[in-house]
JSON list of C-alpha atoms in Angstrom, two decimals:
[
{"chain": "A", "resi": 271, "resn": "GLN", "atom": "CA", "xyz": [-44.75, -79.38, 11.54]},
{"chain": "A", "resi": 272, "resn": "LEU", "atom": "CA", "xyz": [-48.18, -80.48, 12.77]},
{"chain": "A", "resi": 273, "resn": "GLU", "atom": "CA", "xyz": [-50.35, -78.26, 14.93]},
{"chain": "A", "resi": 274, "resn": "THR", "atom": "CA", "xyz": [-53.79, -78.79, 16.44]},
{"chain": "A", "resi": 275, "resn": "LEU", "atom": "CA", "xyz": [-56.05, -75.95, 15.31]},
{"chain": "A", "resi": 276, "resn": "GLU", "atom": "CA", "xyz": [-59.26, -77.06, 16.98]},
{"chain": "A", "resi": 277, "resn": "GLN", "atom": "CA", "xyz": [-60.52, -80.01, 19.00]},
{"chain": "A", "resi": 278, "resn": "GLU", "atom": "CA", "xyz": [-63.92, -80.88, 20.42]},
{"chain": "A", "resi": 279, "resn": "GLU", "atom": "CA", "xyz": [-64.74, -83.62, 22.89]},
{"chain": "A", "resi": 280, "resn": "GLN", "atom": "CA", "xyz": [-68.28, -84.60, 23.87]},
{"chain": "A", "resi": 281, "resn": "GLU", "atom": "CA", "xyz": [-69.39, -86.97, 26.61]},
{"chain": "A", "resi": 282, "resn": "CYS", "atom": "CA", "xyz": [-73.02, -87.95, 27.24]},
{"chain": "A", "resi": 283, "resn": "LEU", "atom": "CA", "xyz": [-74.20, -89.84, 30.31]},
{"chain": "A", "resi": 284, "resn": "GLU", "atom": "CA", "xyz": [-77.76, -91.19, 30.19]},
{"chain": "A", "resi": 285, "resn": "LEU", "atom": "CA", "xyz": [-78.40, -91.10, 33.92]},
{"chain": "A", "resi": 286, "resn": "ARG", "atom": "CA", "xyz": [-82.03, -90.88, 34.94]},
{"chain": "A", "resi": 287, "resn": "PRO", "atom": "CA", "xyz": [-83.67, -88.61, 35.82]},
{"chain": "A", "resi": 288, "resn": "HIS", "atom": "CA", "xyz": [-80.93, -86.12, 34.83]},
{"chain": "A", "resi": 289, "resn": "PRO", "atom": "CA", "xyz": [-78.90, -87.00, 31.72]},
{"chain": "A", "resi": 290, "resn": "THR", "atom": "CA", "xyz": [-75.57, -85.16, 31.65]},
{"chain": "A", "resi": 291, "resn": "GLU", "atom": "CA", "xyz": [-73.67, -83.80, 28.67]},
{"chain": "A", "resi": 292, "resn": "LYS", "atom": "CA", "xyz": [-70.10, -82.46, 28.90]},
{"chain": "A", "resi": 293, "resn": "THR", "atom": "CA", "xyz": [-68.43, -80.66, 26.03]},
{"chain": "A", "resi": 294, "resn": "THR", "atom": "CA", "xyz": [-64.84, -79.43, 25.84]},
{"chain": "A", "resi": 295, "resn": "HIS", "atom": "CA", "xyz": [-63.86, -77.21, 22.92]},
{"chain": "A", "resi": 296, "resn": "ILE", "atom": "CA", "xyz": [-60.21, -76.25, 22.38]},
{"chain": "A", "resi": 297, "resn": "VAL", "atom": "CA", "xyz": [-59.24, -73.63, 19.81]},
{"chain": "A", "resi": 298, "resn": "SER", "atom": "CA", "xyz": [-55.74, -72.52, 18.85]},
{"chain": "A", "resi": 299, "resn": "HIS", "atom": "CA", "xyz": [-55.16, -68.82, 18.23]},
{"chain": "A", "resi": 300, "resn": "GLU", "atom": "CA", "xyz": [-52.28, -66.40, 17.82]},
{"chain": "A", "resi": 301, "resn": "TYR", "atom": "CA", "xyz": [-51.55, -66.14, 21.55]},
{"chain": "A", "resi": 302, "resn": "GLY", "atom": "CA", "xyz": [-52.15, -69.75, 22.62]},
{"chain": "A", "resi": 303, "resn": "MET", "atom": "CA", "xyz": [-55.25, -71.89, 23.15]},
{"chain": "A", "resi": 304, "resn": "THR", "atom": "CA", "xyz": [-58.68, -71.24, 24.59]},
{"chain": "A", "resi": 305, "resn": "VAL", "atom": "CA", "xyz": [-60.56, -74.04, 26.35]},
{"chain": "A", "resi": 306, "resn": "THR", "atom": "CA", "xyz": [-64.34, -73.81, 26.78]},
{"chain": "A", "resi": 307, "resn": "LYS", "atom": "CA", "xyz": [-66.10, -76.39, 28.93]},
{"chain": "A", "resi": 308, "resn": "THR", "atom": "CA", "xyz": [-69.88, -76.75, 29.03]},
{"chain": "A", "resi": 309, "resn": "LEU", "atom": "CA", "xyz": [-71.85, -78.92, 31.44]},
{"chain": "A", "resi": 310, "resn": "GLN", "atom": "CA", "xyz": [-75.58, -79.57, 30.89]},
{"chain": "A", "resi": 311, "resn": "GLU", "atom": "CA", "xyz": [-77.37, -81.57, 33.58]},
{"chain": "A", "resi": 312, "resn": "GLY", "atom": "CA", "xyz": [-80.95, -82.47, 32.69]},
{"chain": "A", "resi": 313, "resn": "GLN", "atom": "CA", "xyz": [-83.09, -79.40, 32.00]},
{"chain": "A", "resi": 314, "resn": "ALA", "atom": "CA", "xyz": [-80.88, -77.09, 34.11]},
{"chain": "A", "resi": 315, "resn": "GLU", "atom": "CA", "xyz": [-79.20, -74.05, 32.60]},
{"chain": "A", "resi": 316, "resn": "PRO", "atom": "CA", "xyz": [-75.85, -75.03, 30.98]},
{"chain": "A", "resi": 317, "resn": "GLN", "atom": "CA", "xyz": [-72.77, -74.14, 33.01]},
{"chain": "A", "resi": 318, "resn": "CYS", "atom": "CA", "xyz": [-69.90, -72.71, 30.95]},
{"chain": "A", "resi": 319, "resn": "LEU", "atom": "CA", "xyz": [-66.29, -72.19, 31.94]},
{"chain": "A", "resi": 320, "resn": "GLY", "atom": "CA", "xyz": [-63.63, -70.77, 29.68]},
{"chain": "A", "resi": 321, "resn": "PHE", "atom": "CA", "xyz": [-59.91, -70.20, 30.12]},
{"chain": "A", "resi": 322, "resn": "SER", "atom": "CA", "xyz": [-56.79, -69.73, 28.01]},
{"chain": "A", "resi": 323, "resn": "TYR", "atom": "CA", "xyz": [-53.21, -70.93, 27.99]},
{"chain": "A", "resi": 324, "resn": "SER", "atom": "CA", "xyz": [-50.33, -68.93, 26.52]},
{"chain": "A", "resi": 325, "resn": "ARG", "atom": "CA", "xyz": [-48.11, -70.31, 23.74]},
{"chain": "A", "resi": 326, "resn": "ALA", "atom": "CA", "xyz": [-45.20, -70.40, 26.22]},
{"chain": "A", "resi": 327, "resn": "LYS", "atom": "CA", "xyz": [-47.10, -72.78, 28.53]},
{"chain": "A", "resi": 328, "resn": "LEU", "atom": "CA", "xyz": [-48.22, -74.94, 25.62]},
{"chain": "A", "resi": 329, "resn": "ARG", "atom": "CA", "xyz": [-44.84, -75.39, 23.95]},
{"chain": "A", "resi": 330, "resn": "GLY", "atom": "CA", "xyz": [-44.79, -78.99, 22.71]},
{"chain": "A", "resi": 331, "resn": "VAL", "atom": "CA", "xyz": [-48.36, -79.72, 23.87]},
{"chain": "A", "resi": 332, "resn": "LEU", "atom": "CA", "xyz": [-49.83, -82.97, 22.60]},
{"chain": "A", "resi": 333, "resn": "LEU", "atom": "CA", "xyz": [-53.63, -83.05, 22.32]},
{"chain": "A", "resi": 334, "resn": "GLU", "atom": "CA", "xyz": [-55.73, -86.18, 21.86]},
{"chain": "A", "resi": 335, "resn": "GLY", "atom": "CA", "xyz": [-55.72, -86.26, 18.05]},
{"chain": "A", "resi": 336, "resn": "ALA", "atom": "CA", "xyz": [-51.96, -85.70, 17.88]},
{"chain": "A", "resi": 337, "resn": "SER", "atom": "CA", "xyz": [-51.44, -88.37, 20.53]},
{"chain": "A", "resi": 338, "resn": "LEU", "atom": "CA", "xyz": [-53.26, -90.95, 18.40]},
{"chain": "A", "resi": 339, "resn": "LEU", "atom": "CA", "xyz": [-51.18, -90.00, 15.39]},
{"chain": "A", "resi": 340, "resn": "LEU", "atom": "CA", "xyz": [-47.96, -90.30, 17.41]},
{"chain": "A", "resi": 341, "resn": "LEU", "atom": "CA", "xyz": [-48.97, -93.75, 18.69]},
{"chain": "A", "resi": 342, "resn": "ARG", "atom": "CA", "xyz": [-49.58, -94.92, 15.12]},
{"chain": "A", "resi": 343, "resn": "VAL", "atom": "CA", "xyz": [-46.18, -93.63, 13.98]},
{"chain": "A", "resi": 344, "resn": "LEU", "atom": "CA", "xyz": [-44.42, -95.32, 16.91]},
{"chain": "A", "resi": 345, "resn": "ALA", "atom": "CA", "xyz": [-46.26, -98.60, 16.24]},
{"chain": "A", "resi": 346, "resn": "ARG", "atom": "CA", "xyz": [-45.36, -98.44, 12.56]},
{"chain": "A", "resi": 347, "resn": "ARG", "atom": "CA", "xyz": [-41.69, -97.83, 13.37]},
{"chain": "A", "resi": 348, "resn": "GLN", "atom": "CA", "xyz": [-41.80, -100.49, 16.10]},
{"chain": "A", "resi": 349, "resn": "THR", "atom": "CA", "xyz": [-39.69, -98.32, 18.36]},
{"chain": "A", "resi": 350, "resn": "MET", "atom": "CA", "xyz": [-40.23, -96.35, 21.55]},
{"chain": "A", "resi": 351, "resn": "PRO", "atom": "CA", "xyz": [-37.79, -93.62, 22.59]},
{"chain": "A", "resi": 352, "resn": "PRO", "atom": "CA", "xyz": [-37.00, -93.76, 26.32]},
{"chain": "A", "resi": 353, "resn": "ASP", "atom": "CA", "xyz": [-38.68, -91.21, 28.61]},
{"chain": "A", "resi": 354, "resn": "LEU", "atom": "CA", "xyz": [-41.09, -89.86, 26.00]},
{"chain": "A", "resi": 355, "resn": "VAL", "atom": "CA", "xyz": [-43.07, -87.16, 27.86]},
{"chain": "A", "resi": 356, "resn": "PHE", "atom": "CA", "xyz": [-45.19, -84.32, 26.44]},
{"chain": "A", "resi": 357, "resn": "PRO", "atom": "CA", "xyz": [-47.23, -81.55, 27.99]},
{"chain": "A", "resi": 358, "resn": "ALA", "atom": "CA", "xyz": [-50.95, -82.27, 27.53]},
{"chain": "A", "resi": 359, "resn": "ILE", "atom": "CA", "xyz": [-54.39, -81.04, 28.52]},
{"chain": "A", "resi": 360, "resn": "ASN", "atom": "CA", "xyz": [-56.47, -83.53, 30.55]},
{"chain": "A", "resi": 361, "resn": "THR", "atom": "CA", "xyz": [-60.23, -84.10, 30.36]},
{"chain": "A", "resi": 362, "resn": "GLU", "atom": "CA", "xyz": [-60.82, -81.32, 32.89]},
{"chain": "A", "resi": 363, "resn": "GLY", "atom": "CA", "xyz": [-58.89, -78.86, 30.71]},
{"chain": "A", "resi": 364, "resn": "ASP", "atom": "CA", "xyz": [-55.91, -78.64, 33.08]},
{"chain": "A", "resi": 365, "resn": "LEU", "atom": "CA", "xyz": [-52.28, -78.79, 31.97]},
{"chain": "A", "resi": 366, "resn": "CYS", "atom": "CA", "xyz": [-50.63, -82.12, 32.75]},
{"chain": "A", "resi": 367, "resn": "THR", "atom": "CA", "xyz": [-48.05, -84.45, 31.20]},
{"chain": "A", "resi": 368, "resn": "SER", "atom": "CA", "xyz": [-48.55, -87.45, 28.96]},
{"chain": "A", "resi": 369, "resn": "SER", "atom": "CA", "xyz": [-45.95, -90.22, 29.24]},
{"chain": "A", "resi": 370, "resn": "TYR", "atom": "CA", "xyz": [-45.44, -93.05, 26.73]}
]
């Protein structure tokens, strides 16, 4: 049984005159997962947004690292089950589905 304990994603845009940096940090805990998003635009004060999802909502969730691992396993087996769909968290931190 594999479980994502923590994941961090960082995106940097070198746009002049205001470079932008976005960070998303996801941490698993006893009650579910907490997502913290930070946006830093130029020299402005960083904007932070945090929210949590319960374990019930995240049942079967597939985060980015697990998705890569699954794709490697499927490629190795050279098989693709029909209608393979998992709950996921998109780049904005919202719940969505991931279809293969």
